[in-house]
Short mmCIF file of C-alpha atoms and ligand atoms in Angstrom, two decimals:
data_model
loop_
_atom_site.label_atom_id
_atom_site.label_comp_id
_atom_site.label_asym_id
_atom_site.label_seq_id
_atom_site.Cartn_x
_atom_site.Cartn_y
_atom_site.Cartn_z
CA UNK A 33 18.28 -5.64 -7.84
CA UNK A 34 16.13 -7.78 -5.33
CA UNK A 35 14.41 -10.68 -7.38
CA UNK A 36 10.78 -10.78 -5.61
CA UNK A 37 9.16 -8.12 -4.06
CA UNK A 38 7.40 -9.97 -1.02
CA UNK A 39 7.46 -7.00 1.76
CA UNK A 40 8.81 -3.53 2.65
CA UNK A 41 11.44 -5.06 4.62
CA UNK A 42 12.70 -6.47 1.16
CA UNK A 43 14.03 -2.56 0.03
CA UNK A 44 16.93 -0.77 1.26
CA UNK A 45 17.07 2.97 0.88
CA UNK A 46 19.19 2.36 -1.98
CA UNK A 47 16.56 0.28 -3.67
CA UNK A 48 14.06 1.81 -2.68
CA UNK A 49 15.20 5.45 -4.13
CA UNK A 50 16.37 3.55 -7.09
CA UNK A 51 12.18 2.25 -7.78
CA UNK A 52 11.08 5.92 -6.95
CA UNK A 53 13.44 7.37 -9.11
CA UNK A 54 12.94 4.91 -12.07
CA UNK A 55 8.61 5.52 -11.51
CA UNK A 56 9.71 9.58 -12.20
CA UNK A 57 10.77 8.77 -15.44
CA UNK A 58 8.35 6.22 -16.45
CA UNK A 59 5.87 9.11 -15.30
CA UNK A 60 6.77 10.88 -18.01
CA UNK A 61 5.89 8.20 -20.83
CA UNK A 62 2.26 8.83 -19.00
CA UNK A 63 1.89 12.20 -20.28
CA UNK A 64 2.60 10.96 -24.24
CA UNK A 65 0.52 10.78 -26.64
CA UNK A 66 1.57 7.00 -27.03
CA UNK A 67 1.70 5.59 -23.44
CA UNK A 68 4.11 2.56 -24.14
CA UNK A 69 7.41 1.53 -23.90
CA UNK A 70 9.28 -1.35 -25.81
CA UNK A 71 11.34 -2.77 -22.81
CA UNK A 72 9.51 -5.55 -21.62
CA UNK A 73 8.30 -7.10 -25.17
CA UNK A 74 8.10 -10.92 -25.22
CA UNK A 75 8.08 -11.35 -21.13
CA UNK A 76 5.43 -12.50 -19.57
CA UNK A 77 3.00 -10.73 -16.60
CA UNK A 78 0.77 -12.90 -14.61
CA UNK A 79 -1.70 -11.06 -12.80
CA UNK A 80 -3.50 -13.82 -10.02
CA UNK A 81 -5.75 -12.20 -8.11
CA UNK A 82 -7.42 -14.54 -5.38
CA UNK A 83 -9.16 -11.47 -3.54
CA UNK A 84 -11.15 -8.32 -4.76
CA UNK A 85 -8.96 -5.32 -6.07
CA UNK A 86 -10.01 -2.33 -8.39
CA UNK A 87 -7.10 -0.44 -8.13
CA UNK A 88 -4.25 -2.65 -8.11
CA UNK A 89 -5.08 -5.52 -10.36
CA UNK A 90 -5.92 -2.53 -12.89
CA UNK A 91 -2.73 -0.50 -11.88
CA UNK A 92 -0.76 -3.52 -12.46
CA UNK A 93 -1.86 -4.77 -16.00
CA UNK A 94 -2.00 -1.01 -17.32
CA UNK A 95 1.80 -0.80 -15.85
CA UNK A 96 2.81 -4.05 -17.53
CA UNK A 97 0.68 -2.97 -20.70
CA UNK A 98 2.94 0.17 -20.90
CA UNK A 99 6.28 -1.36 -20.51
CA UNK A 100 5.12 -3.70 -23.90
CA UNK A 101 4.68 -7.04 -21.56
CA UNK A 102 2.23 -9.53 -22.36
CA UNK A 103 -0.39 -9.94 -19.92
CA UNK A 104 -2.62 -12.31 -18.35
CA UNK A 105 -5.34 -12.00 -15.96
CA UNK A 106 -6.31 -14.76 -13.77
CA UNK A 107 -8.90 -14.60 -11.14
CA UNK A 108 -9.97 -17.30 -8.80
CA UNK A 109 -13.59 -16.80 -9.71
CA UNK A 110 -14.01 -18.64 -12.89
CA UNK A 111 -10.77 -20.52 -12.64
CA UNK A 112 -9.89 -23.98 -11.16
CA UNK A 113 -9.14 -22.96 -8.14
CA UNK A 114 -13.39 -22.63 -7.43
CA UNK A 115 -13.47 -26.36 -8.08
CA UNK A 116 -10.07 -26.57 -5.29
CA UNK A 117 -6.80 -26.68 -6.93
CA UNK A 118 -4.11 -25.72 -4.63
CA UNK A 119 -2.00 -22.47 -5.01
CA UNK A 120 0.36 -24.99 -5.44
CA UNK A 121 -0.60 -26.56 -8.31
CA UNK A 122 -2.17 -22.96 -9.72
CA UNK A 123 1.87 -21.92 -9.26
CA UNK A 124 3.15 -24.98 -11.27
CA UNK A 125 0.85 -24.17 -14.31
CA UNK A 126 1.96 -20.68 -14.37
CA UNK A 127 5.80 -22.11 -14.15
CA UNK A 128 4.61 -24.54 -17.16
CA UNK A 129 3.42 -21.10 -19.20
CA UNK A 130 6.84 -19.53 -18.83
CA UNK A 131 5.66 -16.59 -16.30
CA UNK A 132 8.56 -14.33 -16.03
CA UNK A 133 6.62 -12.41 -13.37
CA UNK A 134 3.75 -13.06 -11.26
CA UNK A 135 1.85 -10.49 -9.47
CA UNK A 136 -0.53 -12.06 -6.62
CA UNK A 137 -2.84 -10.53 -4.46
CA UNK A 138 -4.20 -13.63 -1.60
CA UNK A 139 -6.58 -13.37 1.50
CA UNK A 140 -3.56 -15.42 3.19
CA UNK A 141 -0.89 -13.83 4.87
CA UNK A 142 2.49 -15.55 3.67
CA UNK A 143 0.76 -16.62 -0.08
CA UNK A 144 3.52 -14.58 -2.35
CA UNK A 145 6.01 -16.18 -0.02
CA UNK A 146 5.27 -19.66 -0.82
CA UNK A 147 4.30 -19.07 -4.28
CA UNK A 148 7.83 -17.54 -5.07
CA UNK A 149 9.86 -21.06 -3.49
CA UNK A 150 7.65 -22.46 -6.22
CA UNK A 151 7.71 -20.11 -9.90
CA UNK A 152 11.30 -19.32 -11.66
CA UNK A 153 10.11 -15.98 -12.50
CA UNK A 154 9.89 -12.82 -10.08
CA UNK A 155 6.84 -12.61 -7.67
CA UNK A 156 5.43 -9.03 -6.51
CA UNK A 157 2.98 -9.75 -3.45
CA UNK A 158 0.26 -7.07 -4.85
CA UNK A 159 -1.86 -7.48 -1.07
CA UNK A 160 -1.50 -10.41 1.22
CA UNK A 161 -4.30 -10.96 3.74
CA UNK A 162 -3.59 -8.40 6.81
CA UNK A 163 0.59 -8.59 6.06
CA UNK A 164 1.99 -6.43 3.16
CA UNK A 165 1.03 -4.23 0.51
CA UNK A 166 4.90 -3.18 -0.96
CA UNK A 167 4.06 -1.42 -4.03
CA UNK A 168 1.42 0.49 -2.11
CA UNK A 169 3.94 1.56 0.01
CA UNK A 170 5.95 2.48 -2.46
CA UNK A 171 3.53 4.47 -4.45
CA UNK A 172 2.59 6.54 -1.53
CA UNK A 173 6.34 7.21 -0.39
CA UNK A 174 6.44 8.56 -4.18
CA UNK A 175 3.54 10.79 -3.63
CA UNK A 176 4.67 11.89 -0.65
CA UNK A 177 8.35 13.22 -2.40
CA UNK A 178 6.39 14.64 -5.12
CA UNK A 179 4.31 16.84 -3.35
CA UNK A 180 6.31 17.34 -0.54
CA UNK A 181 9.65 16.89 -1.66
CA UNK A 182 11.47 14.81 0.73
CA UNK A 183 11.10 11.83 2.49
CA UNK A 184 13.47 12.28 5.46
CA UNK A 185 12.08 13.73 8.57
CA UNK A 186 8.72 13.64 7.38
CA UNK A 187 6.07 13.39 10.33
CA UNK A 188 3.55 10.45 8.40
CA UNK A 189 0.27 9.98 10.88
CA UNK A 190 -1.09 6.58 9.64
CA UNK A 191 -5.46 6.66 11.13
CA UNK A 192 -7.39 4.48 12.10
CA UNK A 193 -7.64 -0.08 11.42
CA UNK A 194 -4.10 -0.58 11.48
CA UNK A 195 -4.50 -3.48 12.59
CA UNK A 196 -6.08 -4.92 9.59
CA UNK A 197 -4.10 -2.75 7.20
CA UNK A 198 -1.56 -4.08 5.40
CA UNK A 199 -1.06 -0.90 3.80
CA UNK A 200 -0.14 0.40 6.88
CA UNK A 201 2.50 -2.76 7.53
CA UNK A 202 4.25 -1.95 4.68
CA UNK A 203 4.75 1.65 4.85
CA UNK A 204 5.92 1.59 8.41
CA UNK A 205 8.75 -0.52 6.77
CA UNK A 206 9.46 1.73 3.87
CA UNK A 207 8.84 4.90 5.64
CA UNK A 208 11.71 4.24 8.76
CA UNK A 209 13.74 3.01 5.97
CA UNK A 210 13.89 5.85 4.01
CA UNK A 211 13.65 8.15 7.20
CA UNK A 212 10.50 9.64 8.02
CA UNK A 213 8.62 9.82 11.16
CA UNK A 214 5.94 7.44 11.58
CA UNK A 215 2.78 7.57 14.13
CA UNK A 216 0.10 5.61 14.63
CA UNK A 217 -3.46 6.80 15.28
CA UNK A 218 -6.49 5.04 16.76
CA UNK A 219 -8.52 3.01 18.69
CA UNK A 220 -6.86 0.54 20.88
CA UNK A 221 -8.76 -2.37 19.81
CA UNK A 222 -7.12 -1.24 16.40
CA UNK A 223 -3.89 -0.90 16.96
CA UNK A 224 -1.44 -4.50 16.82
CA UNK A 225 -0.48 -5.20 20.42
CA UNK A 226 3.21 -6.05 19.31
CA UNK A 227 3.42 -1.99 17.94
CA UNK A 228 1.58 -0.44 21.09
CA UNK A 229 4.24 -2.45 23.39
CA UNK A 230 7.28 -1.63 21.21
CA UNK A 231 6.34 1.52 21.71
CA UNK A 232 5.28 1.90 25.31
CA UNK A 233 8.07 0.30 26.08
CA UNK A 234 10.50 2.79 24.56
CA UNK A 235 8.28 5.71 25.44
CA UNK A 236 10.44 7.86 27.51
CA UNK A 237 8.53 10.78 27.90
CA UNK A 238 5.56 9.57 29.90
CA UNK A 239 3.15 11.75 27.93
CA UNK A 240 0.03 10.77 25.84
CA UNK A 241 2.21 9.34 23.10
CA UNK A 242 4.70 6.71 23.52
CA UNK A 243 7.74 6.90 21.76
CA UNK A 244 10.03 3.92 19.66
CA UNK A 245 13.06 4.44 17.39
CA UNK A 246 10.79 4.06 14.42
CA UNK A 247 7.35 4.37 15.34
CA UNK A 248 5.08 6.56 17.67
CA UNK A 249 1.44 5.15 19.02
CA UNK A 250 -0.56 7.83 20.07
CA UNK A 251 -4.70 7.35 20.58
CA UNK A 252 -5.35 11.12 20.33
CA UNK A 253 -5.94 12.43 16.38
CA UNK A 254 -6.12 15.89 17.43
CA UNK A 255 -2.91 15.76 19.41
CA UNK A 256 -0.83 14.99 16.38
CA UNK A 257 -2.75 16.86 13.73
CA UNK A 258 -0.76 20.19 14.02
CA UNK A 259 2.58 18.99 13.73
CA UNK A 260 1.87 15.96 10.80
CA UNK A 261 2.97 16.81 7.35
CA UNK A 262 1.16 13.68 5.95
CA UNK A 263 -2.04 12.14 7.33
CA UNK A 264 -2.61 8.48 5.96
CA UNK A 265 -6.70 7.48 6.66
CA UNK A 266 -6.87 3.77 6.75
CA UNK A 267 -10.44 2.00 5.49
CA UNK A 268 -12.23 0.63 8.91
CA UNK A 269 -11.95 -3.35 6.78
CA UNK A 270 -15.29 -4.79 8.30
CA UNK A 271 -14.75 -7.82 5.84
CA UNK A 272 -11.79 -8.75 8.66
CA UNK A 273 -13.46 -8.28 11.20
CA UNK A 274 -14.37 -11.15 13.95
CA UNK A 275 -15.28 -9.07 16.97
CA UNK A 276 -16.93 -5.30 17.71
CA UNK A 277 -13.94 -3.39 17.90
CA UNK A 278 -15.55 -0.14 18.24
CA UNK A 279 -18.90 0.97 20.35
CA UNK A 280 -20.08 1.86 16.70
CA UNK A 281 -19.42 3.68 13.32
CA UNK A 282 -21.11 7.12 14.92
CA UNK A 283 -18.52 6.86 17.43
CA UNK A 284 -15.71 5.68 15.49
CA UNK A 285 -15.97 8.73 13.05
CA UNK A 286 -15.99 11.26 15.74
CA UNK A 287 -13.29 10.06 17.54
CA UNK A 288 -11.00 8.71 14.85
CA UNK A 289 -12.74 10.25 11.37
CA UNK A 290 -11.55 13.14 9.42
CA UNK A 291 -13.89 16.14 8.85
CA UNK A 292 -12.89 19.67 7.60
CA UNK A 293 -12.77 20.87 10.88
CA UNK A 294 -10.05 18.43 12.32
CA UNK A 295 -8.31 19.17 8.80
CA UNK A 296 -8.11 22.76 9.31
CA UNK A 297 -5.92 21.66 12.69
CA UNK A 298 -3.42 20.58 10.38
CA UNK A 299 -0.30 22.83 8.58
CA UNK A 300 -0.64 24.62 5.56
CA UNK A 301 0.94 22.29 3.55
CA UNK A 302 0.27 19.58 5.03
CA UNK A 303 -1.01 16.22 2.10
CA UNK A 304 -4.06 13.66 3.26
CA UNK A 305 -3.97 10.27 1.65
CA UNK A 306 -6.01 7.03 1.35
CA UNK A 307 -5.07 3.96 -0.21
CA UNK A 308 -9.18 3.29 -1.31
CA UNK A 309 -11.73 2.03 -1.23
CA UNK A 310 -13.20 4.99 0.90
CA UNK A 311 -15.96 4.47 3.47
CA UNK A 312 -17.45 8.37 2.89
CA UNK A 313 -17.97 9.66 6.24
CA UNK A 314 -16.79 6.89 8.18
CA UNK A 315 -12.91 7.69 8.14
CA UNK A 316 -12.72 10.38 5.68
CA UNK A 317 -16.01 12.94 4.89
CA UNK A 318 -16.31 13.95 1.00
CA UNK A 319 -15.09 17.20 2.18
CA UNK A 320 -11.42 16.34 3.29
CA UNK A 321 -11.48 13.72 0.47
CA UNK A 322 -12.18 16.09 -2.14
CA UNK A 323 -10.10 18.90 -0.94
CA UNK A 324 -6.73 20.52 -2.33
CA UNK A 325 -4.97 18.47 0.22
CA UNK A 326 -6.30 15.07 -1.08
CA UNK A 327 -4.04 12.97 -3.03
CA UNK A 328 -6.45 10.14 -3.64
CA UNK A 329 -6.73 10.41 -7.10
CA UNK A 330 -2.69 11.59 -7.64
CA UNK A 331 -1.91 8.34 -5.51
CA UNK A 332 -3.86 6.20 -8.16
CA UNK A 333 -2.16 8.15 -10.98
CA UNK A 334 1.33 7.33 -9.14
CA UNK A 335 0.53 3.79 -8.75
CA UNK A 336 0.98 3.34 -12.57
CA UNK A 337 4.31 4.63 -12.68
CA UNK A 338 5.50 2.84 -9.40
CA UNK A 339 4.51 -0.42 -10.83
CA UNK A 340 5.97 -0.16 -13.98
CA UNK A 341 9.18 0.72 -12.34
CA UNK A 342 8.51 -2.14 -10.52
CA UNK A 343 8.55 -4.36 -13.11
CA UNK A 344 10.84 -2.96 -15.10
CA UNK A 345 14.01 -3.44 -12.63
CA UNK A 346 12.69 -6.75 -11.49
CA UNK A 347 12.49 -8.17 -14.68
CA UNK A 348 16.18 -7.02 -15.04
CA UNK A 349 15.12 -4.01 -17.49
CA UNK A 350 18.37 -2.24 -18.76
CA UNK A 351 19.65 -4.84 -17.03
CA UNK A 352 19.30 -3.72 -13.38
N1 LIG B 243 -6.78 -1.30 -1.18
C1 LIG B 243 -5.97 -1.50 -0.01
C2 LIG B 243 -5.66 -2.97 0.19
O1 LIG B 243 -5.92 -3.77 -0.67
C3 LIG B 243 -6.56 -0.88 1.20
C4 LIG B 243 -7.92 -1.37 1.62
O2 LIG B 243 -8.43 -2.36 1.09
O3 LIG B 243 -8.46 -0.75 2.52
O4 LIG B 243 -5.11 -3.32 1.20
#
């Protein structure tokens, strides 16, 4: 088993299977009456969160919470690190409290990196400015095999600010890993330049999409609705925004948003997903994200279980 989880580059197949698998069966302990498991008693889970998270930081301390661990939550409000003490430093106190795992979430890109050349104990990057988002990644590859059974040959349409998503860096990793099909939707301006030119430059076909061995840019939703089994909306972050990357949000939600209409285009069993927070009726309406298709809530459920599987084989759980 890998030691840190930093990025979705970090997970073969192998691994990666292995963490879905191991989330099925701590699923299970979910639907007990008591929701805890003995295997991580007397370990330690650090939960630093220098940047705003609902879903994760909670995700994360109820997974650790489960598997027995005990658990503390540090946020940069409140801490030293308002009056400036260096992640460095921050890192060394958490080595000096015998961390066996830390779980960070930083507005730099690259923070879990550095932090794990500095702590003994295993570091899961839980959100890292615009980079990675692993265990996001890894919670929606389980959603997708649960609902749609497979992984491989999946068509995945990831929508909208890819460019500041780091949810969306992550599971273009994990998806071509574990062999679905992955295309990118949306605005120019929103797209990284180093994805639209892979692509272009393997695009073959000389249609509206341009082609690459892994992914597929294409600035046309309704194009790629009708053959997508999976349709990821992305949150339009205005928080990382610097510039006007769009004539405005009007305009942005016709184009690029998804309304019942443009989700009727899609196949009968086709999922919709978003990682949250929502922006209602900027990339998603209430309609599509309240629908029988939506696995916003199921993904949060999921995240649970992915995490403590996480934790569980990182921390060497049944010796992994
Ligand atoms: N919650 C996800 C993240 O932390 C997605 C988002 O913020 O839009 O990256």
């Amino acid at each position: 088993m890998i030691r840190h989880l930093l990025s979705g580059a970090d997970l073969d197949a192998a691994t990666a299977t292995r963490i879905l698998d191991t989330a099925a069966e701590m699923a299970t302990v979910a639907g007990r009456e008591v929701k805890k498991l003995p295997a991580l008693r007397g370990r330690t889970v650090v939960n630093l969160f220098y940047e705003d998270s609902t879903r994760t930081r909670i995700s994360f301390e109820a997974a650790a919470k489960r598997l027995s661990a005990d658990v503390i939550n540090f946020s940069a409000k409140g801490s030293s690190v308002a009056k400036g003490e260096s992640l460095k430093d921050t890192a060394l106190t958490l080595q000096a409290m015998g961390a066996d795992a830390v779980v960070v979430r930083h507005p730099a890109s690259g923070a879990p990196h550095r932090l794990a050349e500095w702590v003994d104990g295993s570091v899961v990057n839980a959100g890292d400015g615009t980079h990675e988002h692993p265990t996001q990644a890894l919670l929606d590859a389980y959603t997708m095999r649960s609902r749609l059974g497979r992984l491989a040959g999946l068509s995945v349409t990831v929508v909208g600010d890819v460019l500041h998503s780091r949810v969306a860096r992550s599971n273009v990793l994990l998806l071509s890993t574990l062999g679905a099909k992955v295309t990118l939707v949306g605005p120019p301006t929103l797209i990284p330049v180093d994805w639209a030119t892979r692509a272009a430059a393997a695009n073959t076909s000389g249609g509206g999409a341009a082609q690459s061995p892994d992914i597929t840019v294409c600035y046309d939703l309704d194009a790629v609705l009708p053959t997508s089994d999976v349709v990821m909306m992305l949150r339009v972050q205005r928080e990382r925004m610097t510039d006007s990357y769009f004539p405005s949000a009007r305009e942005y939600a016709r184009r690029y948003g998804l309304d019942g209409q443009r989700m009727r285009r899609l196949p009968e069993h086709a999922i919709v997903m978003h990682p949250g927070p929502m922006n209602r009726g900027m990339e998603i309406t209430p309609e599509v994200a309240d629908s029988a298709r939506s696995t916003i809530v199921e993904q949060v459920t999921n995240g649970v279980s992915v995490r403590m599987a996480v934790l569980y084989l990182l921390l060497g759980g049944n010796n992994a």
